[in-house]
XYZ file of C-alpha atoms in Angstrom:
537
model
C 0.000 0.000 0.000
C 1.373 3.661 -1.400
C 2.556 5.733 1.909
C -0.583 8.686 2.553
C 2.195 11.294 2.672
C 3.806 10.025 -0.665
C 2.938 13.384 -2.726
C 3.488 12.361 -5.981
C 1.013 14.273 -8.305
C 0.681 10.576 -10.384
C -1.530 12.372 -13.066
C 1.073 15.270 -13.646
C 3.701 11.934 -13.867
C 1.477 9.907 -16.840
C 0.506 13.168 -18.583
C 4.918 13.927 -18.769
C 4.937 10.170 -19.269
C 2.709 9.710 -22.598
C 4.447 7.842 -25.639
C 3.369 5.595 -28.335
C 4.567 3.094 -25.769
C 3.846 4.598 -22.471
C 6.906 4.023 -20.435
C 5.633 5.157 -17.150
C 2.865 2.775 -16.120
C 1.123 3.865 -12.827
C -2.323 2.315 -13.103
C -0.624 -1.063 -14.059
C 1.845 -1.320 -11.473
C -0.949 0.185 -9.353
C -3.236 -2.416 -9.881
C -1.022 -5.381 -9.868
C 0.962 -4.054 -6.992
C -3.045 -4.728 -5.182
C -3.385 -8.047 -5.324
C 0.384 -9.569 -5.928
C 1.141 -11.326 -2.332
C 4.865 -10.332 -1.222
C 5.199 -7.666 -3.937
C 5.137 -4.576 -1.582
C 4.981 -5.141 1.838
C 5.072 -2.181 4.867
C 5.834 -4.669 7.788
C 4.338 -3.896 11.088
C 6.796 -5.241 12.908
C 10.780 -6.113 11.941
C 11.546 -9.032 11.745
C 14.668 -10.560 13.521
C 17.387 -11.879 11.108
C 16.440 -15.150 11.195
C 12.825 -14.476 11.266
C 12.887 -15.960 7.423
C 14.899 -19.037 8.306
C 13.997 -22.892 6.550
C 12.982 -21.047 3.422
C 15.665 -20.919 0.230
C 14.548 -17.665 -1.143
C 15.074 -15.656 2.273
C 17.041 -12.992 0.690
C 14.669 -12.153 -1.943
C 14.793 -11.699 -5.900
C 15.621 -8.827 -7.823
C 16.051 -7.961 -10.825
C 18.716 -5.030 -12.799
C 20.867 -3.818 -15.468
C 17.999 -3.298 -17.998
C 18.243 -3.229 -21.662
C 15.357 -3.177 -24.695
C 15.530 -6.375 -24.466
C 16.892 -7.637 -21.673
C 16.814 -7.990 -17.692
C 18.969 -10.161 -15.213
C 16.971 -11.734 -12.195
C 18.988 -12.316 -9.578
C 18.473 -14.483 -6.113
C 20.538 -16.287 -3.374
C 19.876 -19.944 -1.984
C 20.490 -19.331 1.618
C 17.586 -21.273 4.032
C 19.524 -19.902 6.539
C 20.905 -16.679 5.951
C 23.252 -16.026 8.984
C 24.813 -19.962 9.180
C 27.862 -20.665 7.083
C 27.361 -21.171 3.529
C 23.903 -19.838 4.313
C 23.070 -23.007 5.319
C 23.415 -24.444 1.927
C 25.811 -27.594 1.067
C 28.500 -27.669 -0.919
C 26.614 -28.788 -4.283
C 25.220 -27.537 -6.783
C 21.545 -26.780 -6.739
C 19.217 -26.731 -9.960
C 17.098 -23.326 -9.970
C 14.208 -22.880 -12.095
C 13.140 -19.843 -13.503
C 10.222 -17.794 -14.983
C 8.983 -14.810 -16.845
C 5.903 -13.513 -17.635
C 3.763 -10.574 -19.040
C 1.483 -11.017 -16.236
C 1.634 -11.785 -11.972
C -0.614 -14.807 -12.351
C 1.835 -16.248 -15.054
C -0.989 -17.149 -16.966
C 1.534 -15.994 -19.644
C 4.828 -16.820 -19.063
C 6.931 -15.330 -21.713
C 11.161 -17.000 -20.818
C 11.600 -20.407 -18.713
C 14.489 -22.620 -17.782
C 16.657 -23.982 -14.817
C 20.175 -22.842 -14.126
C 22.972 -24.108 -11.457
C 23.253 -22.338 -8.763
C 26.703 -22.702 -7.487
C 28.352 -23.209 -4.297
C 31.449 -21.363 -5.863
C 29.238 -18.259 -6.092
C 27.274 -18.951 -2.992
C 24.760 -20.059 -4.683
C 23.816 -16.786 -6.145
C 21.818 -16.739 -9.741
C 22.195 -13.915 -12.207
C 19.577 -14.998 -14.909
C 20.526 -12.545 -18.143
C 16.800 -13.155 -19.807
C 17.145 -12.248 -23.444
C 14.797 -11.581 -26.412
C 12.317 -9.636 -24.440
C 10.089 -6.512 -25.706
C 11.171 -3.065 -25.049
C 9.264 -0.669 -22.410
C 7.289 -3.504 -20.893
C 6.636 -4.467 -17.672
C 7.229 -8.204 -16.540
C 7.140 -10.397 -13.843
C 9.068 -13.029 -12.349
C 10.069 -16.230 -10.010
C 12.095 -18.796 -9.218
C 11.995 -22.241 -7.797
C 13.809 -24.638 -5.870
C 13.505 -28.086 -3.731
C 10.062 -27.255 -3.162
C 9.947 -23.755 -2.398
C 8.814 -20.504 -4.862
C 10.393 -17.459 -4.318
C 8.450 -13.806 -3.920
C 6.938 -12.604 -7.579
C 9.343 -9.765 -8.219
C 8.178 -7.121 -11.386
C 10.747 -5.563 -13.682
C 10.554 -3.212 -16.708
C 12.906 -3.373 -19.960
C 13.888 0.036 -21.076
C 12.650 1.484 -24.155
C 14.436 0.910 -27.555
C 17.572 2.854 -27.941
C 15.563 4.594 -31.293
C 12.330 5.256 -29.274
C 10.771 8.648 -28.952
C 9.935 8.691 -25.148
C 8.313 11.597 -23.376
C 8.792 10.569 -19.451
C 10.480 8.191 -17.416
C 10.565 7.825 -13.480
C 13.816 6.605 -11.367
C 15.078 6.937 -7.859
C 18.395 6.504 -6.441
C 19.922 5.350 -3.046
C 23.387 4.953 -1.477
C 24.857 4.315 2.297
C 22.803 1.983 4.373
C 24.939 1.276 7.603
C 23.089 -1.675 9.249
C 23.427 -0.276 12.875
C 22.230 3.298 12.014
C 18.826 2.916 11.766
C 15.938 1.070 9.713
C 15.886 1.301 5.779
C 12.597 2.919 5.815
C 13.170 4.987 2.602
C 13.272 1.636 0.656
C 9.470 0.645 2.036
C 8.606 4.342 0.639
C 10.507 3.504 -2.905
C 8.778 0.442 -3.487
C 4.811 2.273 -2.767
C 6.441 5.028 -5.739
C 7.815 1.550 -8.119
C 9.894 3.990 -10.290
C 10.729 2.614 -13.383
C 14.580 1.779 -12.151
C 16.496 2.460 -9.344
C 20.143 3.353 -8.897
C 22.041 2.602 -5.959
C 25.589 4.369 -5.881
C 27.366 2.988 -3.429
C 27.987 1.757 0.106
C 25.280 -0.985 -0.112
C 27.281 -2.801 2.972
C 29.838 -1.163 5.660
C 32.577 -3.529 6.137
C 33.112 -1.814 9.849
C 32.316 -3.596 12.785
C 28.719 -3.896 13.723
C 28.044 -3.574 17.355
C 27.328 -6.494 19.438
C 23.673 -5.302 20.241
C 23.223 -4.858 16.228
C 22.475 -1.070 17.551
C 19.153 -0.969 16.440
C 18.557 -3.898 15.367
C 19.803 -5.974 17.969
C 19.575 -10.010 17.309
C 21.401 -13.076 18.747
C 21.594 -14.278 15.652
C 24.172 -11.806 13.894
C 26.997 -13.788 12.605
C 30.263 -13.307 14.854
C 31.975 -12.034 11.618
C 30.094 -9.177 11.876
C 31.021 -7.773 15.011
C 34.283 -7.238 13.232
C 35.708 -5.534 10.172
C 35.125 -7.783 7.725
C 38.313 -8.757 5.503
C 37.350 -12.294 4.111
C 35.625 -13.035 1.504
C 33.258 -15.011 4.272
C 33.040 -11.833 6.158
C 31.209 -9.920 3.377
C 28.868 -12.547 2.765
C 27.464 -12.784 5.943
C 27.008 -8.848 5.575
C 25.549 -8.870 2.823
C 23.020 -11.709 3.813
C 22.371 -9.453 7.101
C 21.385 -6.576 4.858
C 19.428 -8.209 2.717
C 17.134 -9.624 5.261
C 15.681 -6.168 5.268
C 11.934 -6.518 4.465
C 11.965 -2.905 3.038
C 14.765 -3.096 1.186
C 13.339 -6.774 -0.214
C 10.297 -4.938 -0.976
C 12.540 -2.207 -3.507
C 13.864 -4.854 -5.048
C 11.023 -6.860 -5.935
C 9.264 -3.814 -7.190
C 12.038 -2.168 -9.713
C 15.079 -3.233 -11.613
C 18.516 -2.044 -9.786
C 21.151 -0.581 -11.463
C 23.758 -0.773 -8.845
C 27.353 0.606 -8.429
C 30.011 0.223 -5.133
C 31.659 3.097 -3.807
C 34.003 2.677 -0.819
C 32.609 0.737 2.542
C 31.823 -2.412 0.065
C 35.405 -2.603 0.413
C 37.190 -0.770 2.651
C 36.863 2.882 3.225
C 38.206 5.518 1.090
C 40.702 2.840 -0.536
C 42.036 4.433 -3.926
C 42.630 1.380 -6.344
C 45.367 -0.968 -4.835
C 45.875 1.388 -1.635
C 44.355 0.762 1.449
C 43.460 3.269 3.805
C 45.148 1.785 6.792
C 47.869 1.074 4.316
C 47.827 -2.847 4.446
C 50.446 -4.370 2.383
C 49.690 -4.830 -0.952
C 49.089 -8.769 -1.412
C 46.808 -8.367 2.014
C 44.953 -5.494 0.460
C 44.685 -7.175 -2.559
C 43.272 -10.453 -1.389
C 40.912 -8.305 0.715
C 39.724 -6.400 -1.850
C 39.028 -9.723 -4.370
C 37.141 -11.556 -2.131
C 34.625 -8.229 -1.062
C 34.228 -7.518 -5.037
C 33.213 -11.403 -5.677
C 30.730 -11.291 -2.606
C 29.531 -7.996 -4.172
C 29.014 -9.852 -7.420
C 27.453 -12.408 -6.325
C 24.937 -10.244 -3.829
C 24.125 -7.913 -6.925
C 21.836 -8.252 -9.792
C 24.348 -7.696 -12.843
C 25.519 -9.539 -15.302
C 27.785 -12.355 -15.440
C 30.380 -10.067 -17.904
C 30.490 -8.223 -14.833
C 31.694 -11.071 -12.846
C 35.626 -9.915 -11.488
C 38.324 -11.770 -13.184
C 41.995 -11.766 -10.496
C 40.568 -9.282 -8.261
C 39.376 -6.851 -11.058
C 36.178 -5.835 -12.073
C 34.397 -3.543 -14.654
C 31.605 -1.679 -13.747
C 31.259 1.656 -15.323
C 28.530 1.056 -18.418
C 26.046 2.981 -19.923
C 21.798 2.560 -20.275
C 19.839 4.419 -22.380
C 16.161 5.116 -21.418
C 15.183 6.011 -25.555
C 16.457 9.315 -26.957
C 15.245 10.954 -23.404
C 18.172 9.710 -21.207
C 21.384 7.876 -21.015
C 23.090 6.757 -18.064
C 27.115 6.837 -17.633
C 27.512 4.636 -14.580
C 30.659 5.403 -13.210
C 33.641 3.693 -11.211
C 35.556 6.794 -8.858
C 37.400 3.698 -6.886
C 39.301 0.926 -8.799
C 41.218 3.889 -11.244
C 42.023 6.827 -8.734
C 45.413 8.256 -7.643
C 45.672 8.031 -4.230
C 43.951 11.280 -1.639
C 46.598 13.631 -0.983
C 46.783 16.021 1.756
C 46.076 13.488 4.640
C 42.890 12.291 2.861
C 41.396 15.083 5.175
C 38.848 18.018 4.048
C 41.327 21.213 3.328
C 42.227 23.707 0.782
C 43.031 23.133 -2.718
C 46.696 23.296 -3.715
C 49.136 22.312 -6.495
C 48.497 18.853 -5.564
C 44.856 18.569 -5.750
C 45.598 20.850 -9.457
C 48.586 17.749 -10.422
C 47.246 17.019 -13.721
C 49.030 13.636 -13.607
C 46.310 12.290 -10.777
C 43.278 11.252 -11.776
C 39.708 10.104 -10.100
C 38.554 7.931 -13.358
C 41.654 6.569 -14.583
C 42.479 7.672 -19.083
C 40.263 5.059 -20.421
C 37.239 5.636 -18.424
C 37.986 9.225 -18.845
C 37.672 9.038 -22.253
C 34.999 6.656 -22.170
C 32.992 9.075 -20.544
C 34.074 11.705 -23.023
C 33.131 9.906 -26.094
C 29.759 8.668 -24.525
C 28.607 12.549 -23.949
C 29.792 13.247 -27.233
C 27.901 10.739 -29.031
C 24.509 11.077 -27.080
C 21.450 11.284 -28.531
C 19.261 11.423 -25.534
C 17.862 15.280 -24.015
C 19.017 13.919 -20.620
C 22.766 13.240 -19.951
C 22.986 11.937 -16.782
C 26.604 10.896 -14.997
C 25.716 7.883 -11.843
C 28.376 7.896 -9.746
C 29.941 7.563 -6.221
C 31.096 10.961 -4.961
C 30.436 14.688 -5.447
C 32.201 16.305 -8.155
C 30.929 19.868 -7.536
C 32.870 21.434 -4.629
C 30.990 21.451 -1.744
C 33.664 23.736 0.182
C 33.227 24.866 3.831
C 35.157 27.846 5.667
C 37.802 26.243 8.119
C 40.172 28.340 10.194
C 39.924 31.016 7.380
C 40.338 28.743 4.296
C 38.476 27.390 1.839
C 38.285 23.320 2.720
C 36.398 20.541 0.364
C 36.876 16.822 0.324
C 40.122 15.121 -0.819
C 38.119 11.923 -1.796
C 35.437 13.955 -3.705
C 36.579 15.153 -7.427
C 37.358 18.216 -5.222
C 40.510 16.855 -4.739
C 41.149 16.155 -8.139
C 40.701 19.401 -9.745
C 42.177 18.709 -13.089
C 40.285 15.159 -13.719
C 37.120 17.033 -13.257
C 38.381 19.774 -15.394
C 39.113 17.281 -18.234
C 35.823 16.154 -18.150
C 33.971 19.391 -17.750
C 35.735 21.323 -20.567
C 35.442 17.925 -22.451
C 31.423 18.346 -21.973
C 31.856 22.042 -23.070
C 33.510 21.340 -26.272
C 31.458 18.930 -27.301
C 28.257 21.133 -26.688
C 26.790 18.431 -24.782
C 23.525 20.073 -22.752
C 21.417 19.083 -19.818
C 24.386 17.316 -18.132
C 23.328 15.999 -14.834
C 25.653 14.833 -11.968
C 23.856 12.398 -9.760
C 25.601 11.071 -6.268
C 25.419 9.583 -2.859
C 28.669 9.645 -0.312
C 28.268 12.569 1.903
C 24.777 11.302 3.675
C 22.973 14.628 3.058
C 20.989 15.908 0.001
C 22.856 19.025 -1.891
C 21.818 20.981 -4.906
C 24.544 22.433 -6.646
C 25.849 24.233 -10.024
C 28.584 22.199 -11.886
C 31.496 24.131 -13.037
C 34.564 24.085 -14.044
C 36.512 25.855 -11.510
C 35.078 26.936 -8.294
C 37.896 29.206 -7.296
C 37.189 32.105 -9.814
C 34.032 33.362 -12.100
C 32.741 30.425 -14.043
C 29.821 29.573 -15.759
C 27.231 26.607 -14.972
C 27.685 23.753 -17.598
C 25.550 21.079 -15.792
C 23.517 20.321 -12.413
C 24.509 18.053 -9.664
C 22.412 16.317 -6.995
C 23.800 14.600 -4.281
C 21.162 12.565 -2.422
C 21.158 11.677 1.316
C 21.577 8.523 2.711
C 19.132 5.701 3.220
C 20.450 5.446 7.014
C 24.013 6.021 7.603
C 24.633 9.138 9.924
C 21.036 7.657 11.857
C 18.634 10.914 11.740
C 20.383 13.758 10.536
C 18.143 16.972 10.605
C 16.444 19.146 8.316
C 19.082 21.632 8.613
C 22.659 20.926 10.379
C 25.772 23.143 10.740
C 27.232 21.372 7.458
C 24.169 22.675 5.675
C 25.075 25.991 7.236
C 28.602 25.883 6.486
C 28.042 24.630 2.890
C 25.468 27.366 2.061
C 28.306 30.477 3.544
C 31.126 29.056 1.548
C 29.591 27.499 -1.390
C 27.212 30.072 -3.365
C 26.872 27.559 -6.250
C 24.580 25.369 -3.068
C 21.209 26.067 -4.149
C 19.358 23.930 -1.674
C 20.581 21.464 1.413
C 18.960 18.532 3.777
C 20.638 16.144 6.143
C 17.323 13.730 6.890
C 17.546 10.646 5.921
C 15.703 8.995 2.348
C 16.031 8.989 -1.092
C 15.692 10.966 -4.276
C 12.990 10.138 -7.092
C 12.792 11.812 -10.042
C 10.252 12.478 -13.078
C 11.733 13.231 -16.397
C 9.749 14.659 -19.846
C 11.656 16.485 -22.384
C 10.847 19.817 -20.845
C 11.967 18.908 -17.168
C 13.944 16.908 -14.352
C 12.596 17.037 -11.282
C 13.814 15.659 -8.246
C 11.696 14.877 -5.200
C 13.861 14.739 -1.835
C 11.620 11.932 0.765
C 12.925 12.227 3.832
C 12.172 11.035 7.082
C 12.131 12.618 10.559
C 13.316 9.457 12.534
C 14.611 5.905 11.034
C 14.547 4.884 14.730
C 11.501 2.665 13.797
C 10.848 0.801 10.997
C 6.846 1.796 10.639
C 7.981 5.417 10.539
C 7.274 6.840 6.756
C 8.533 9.478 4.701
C 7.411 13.073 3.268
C 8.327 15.215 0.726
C 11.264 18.056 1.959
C 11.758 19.767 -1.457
C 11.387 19.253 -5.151
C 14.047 21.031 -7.197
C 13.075 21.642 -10.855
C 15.679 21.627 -13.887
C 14.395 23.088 -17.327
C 15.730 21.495 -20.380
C 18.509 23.424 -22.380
C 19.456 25.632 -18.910
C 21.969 24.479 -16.018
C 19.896 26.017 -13.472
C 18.198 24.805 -10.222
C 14.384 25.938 -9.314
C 13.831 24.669 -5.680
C 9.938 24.929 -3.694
């Protein structure tokens, strides 16, 4: 059932949506969303982690990385989420599959049975092909007996398709211990048409032995440490995805998902660690968290990390309205400089020899904007690239670990986007666990014009509460006049795009103390097509 304070004027959303083949669908995912059992679901009370136990398909399904004609369904074999393995053997377990046009499956449109594998802890990333563009589908699975939750999923329009509207949210930073994922209940009642999550899905830091909130007997050991095996991230991830809301999100939308730092280890810059580990320790560290992110993840197997590597900045395109640049700050990056701590910029943060992206995703991204057809060009990614500078002992200070603090990466790319006259660019971001409206540009340290929006959206419930307005907020507004609106509460940013418009809805809740708390509208910023400007009420 849709929240009562969820504000979404759904009739301003289908008239912006209308297309020969309507891609937003609000009566149909209305209607189905009515009478599918574990599609949405606000629980009344949380669950304890093992609350699901005995039952194969307690993490969920999901489904992401969504093409015309293509989806991958995802789910993890794990009767008992917090045991070792799961609670699975070490074989091999037959999963069948099914898609169809409707929730009944009166008309199922893709079957078959795949392995799911000990070796990927029995994880299944299902890459259905041959499927119709804009169209709405749903799914299951099955296995020794049990069916899984129907999840629904939408392919994206044909790359060639005229398209008038589109909705999407994203999400990033969901510490366990800092309060209930609330926004995610709130997502699912909205069922954009996909979701991106940018990072910090897990925290590898210790969780506390009474879970914080969420205290439970039942927490794996592992997790009252930092994890560093590739064991260690499992059981974290199985812990998070016990989260009814955040089961609910997935089963409701595809996921196009990203990692930023805490998935690994925090603010780690490609083979350095931040507690500077040695390198083969690091390195074995960081293989085994990217293989349980895999696995935990609805992407595609050509995603799957090969010796400790993986790639994971691609592109989606939504028709000629949007395309997507999903984005990797982490794997490429020189290393912070300046103690890795907030400061002023100097010759080192200016060294044109460091970069955030790395040359070949640089000019990936490059020839992507230059080549776009779509009215929306929209850069995913892990960290703010606009500075977001506050006044410290009389000095200007920003983030090292942002693009802040590499000035001439972002300067590449920027003056990249203005030669190639590429318009509406859009920056979208997680990180800093607080929503910030700001005016990309090319320098921030003398006179320059706008040549794109950013949006940095607040965390799902790392930081625990936040408030509406903090003394960051504050501080960012006096030394940052490019800020055009701030919000520390915690939730989740969703977003209606025609070809006149973005705009971006900031949900937010007062408390994620309790789980049955729900979320309201702070702010909805406006961006007009054709002008890098922000309108905020």
């Amino acid at each position: 059932m849709a929240s009562p304070e969820l504000s979404i004027d759904r009739n301003k959303v289908l008239r912006a949506g209308t297309t020969r083949r309507r891609f937003l669908t609000w009566a149909g995912v209305a209607g189905a969303l009515a009478f599918t059992p574990g599609l949405v679901s606000s629980p009344t009370a949380f669950p304890s982690p093992a609350a699901r136990g005995d039952h194969v398909f307690a993490l969920g399904v999901a489904s992401g990385d969504p093409l015309s004609d293509a989806v991958i369904l995802w789910t993890r074999l794990a009767p008992e989420p917090l045991a070792p393995r799961g609670g699975m053997s070490e074989s091999d377990v037959p999963v069948d599959w099914e898609i169809a046009l409707d929730n009944k499956f009166a008309n199922v449109v893709r079957r078959g049975t795949v392995n799911a594998t000990a070796r990927d802890a029995h994880s299944v990333h299902v890459d259905v092909r041959g499927l119709e563009p804009s169209t709405e589908y749903y799914y299951r699975f099955r296995s020794g007996g049990h069916i899984s939750d129907v999840g629904r999923t939408r392919t994206a329009p044909a790359a060639s398709a005229d398209v008038a509207g589109m909705t999407f949210a994203w999400a990033s930073c969901q510490a366990w211990a800092d309060g209930f994922f609330n926004a995610y209940g709130d997502m699912a009642s909205a069922a954009p048409d996909v979701v991106f999550h940018l990072g910090d899905y897990i925290y590898e830091k210790p969780i506390p032995a009474d879970g914080g909130r969420r205290g439970s007997s039942a927490m794996p050991s592992s997790c009252h440490s930092e994890a560093h095996s590739l064991d260690d991230y499992r059981d974290r991830y199985a812990l998070y995805k016990l989260d009814p809301h955040l089961q609910a999100a997935h089963r409701t939308s595809p996921f196009i998902v990203t990692f930023d730092d805490h998935e690994i280890e925090n603010n780690w810059a490609a083979d350095i660690s931040e507690d500077s580990a040695p390198l083969p320790e690091f390195l074995t560290r960081r293989a085994g968290a990217l293989k349980a992110w895999w696995e935990n993840t609805p992407v595609r197997a050509t995603v799957h990390p090969t010796r400790g590597d993986i790639r994971i900045y691609r592109r989606f395109t939504f028709g000629n309205l949007a395309e997507f640049s999903v984005l990797d700050t982490r794997q490429y990056r020189s290393d912070q400089v300046n103690g890795d701590t907030d400061g002023p910029l100097n010759r080192l943060t200016a060294d044109p020899a460091r970069t955030i992206t790395g040359d070949v995703q640089e000019r990936w991204i490059l020839d992507g904007l230059g080549s776009s057809t779509a009215r929306w060009n929209v850069l995913a990614h892990q960290t703010p690239m606009a500075d977001l500078a506050r006044s410290r002992r009389g000095s200007r200070a920003v983030s090292m670990d942002a693009w802040s603090g590499y000035e001439a990466s972002r300067k590449r790319v920027l003056d990249g986007v203005r030669a190639r006259g590429v318009e509406n660019l859009v920056s979208i971001v997680g990180d800093i666990h607080r929503s910030v409206v700001s005016e990309l540009k090319t320098t921030y340290t003398r006179p320059a014009p706008a040549v794109g929006v950013e949006i940095a959206g607040t965390s799902i419930a790392s930081g625990a509460d936040g408030s509406d307005s903090d003394e960051g907020d504050r501080e960012l507004k006096a030394a940052s006049p490019h800020v055009k609106f701030g919000n520390s509460q915690r939730g989740y940013v969703l977003n209606t795009l025609s070809r006149s418009s973005w705009e971006a809805t900031f949900r937010v809740a007062e408390s994620i103390a309790d789980p049955g708390n729900t979320l309201h509208t702070r702010a909805t910023i406006t961006i007009p097509s054709a002008r890098p400007e922000v309108l905020v009420t």
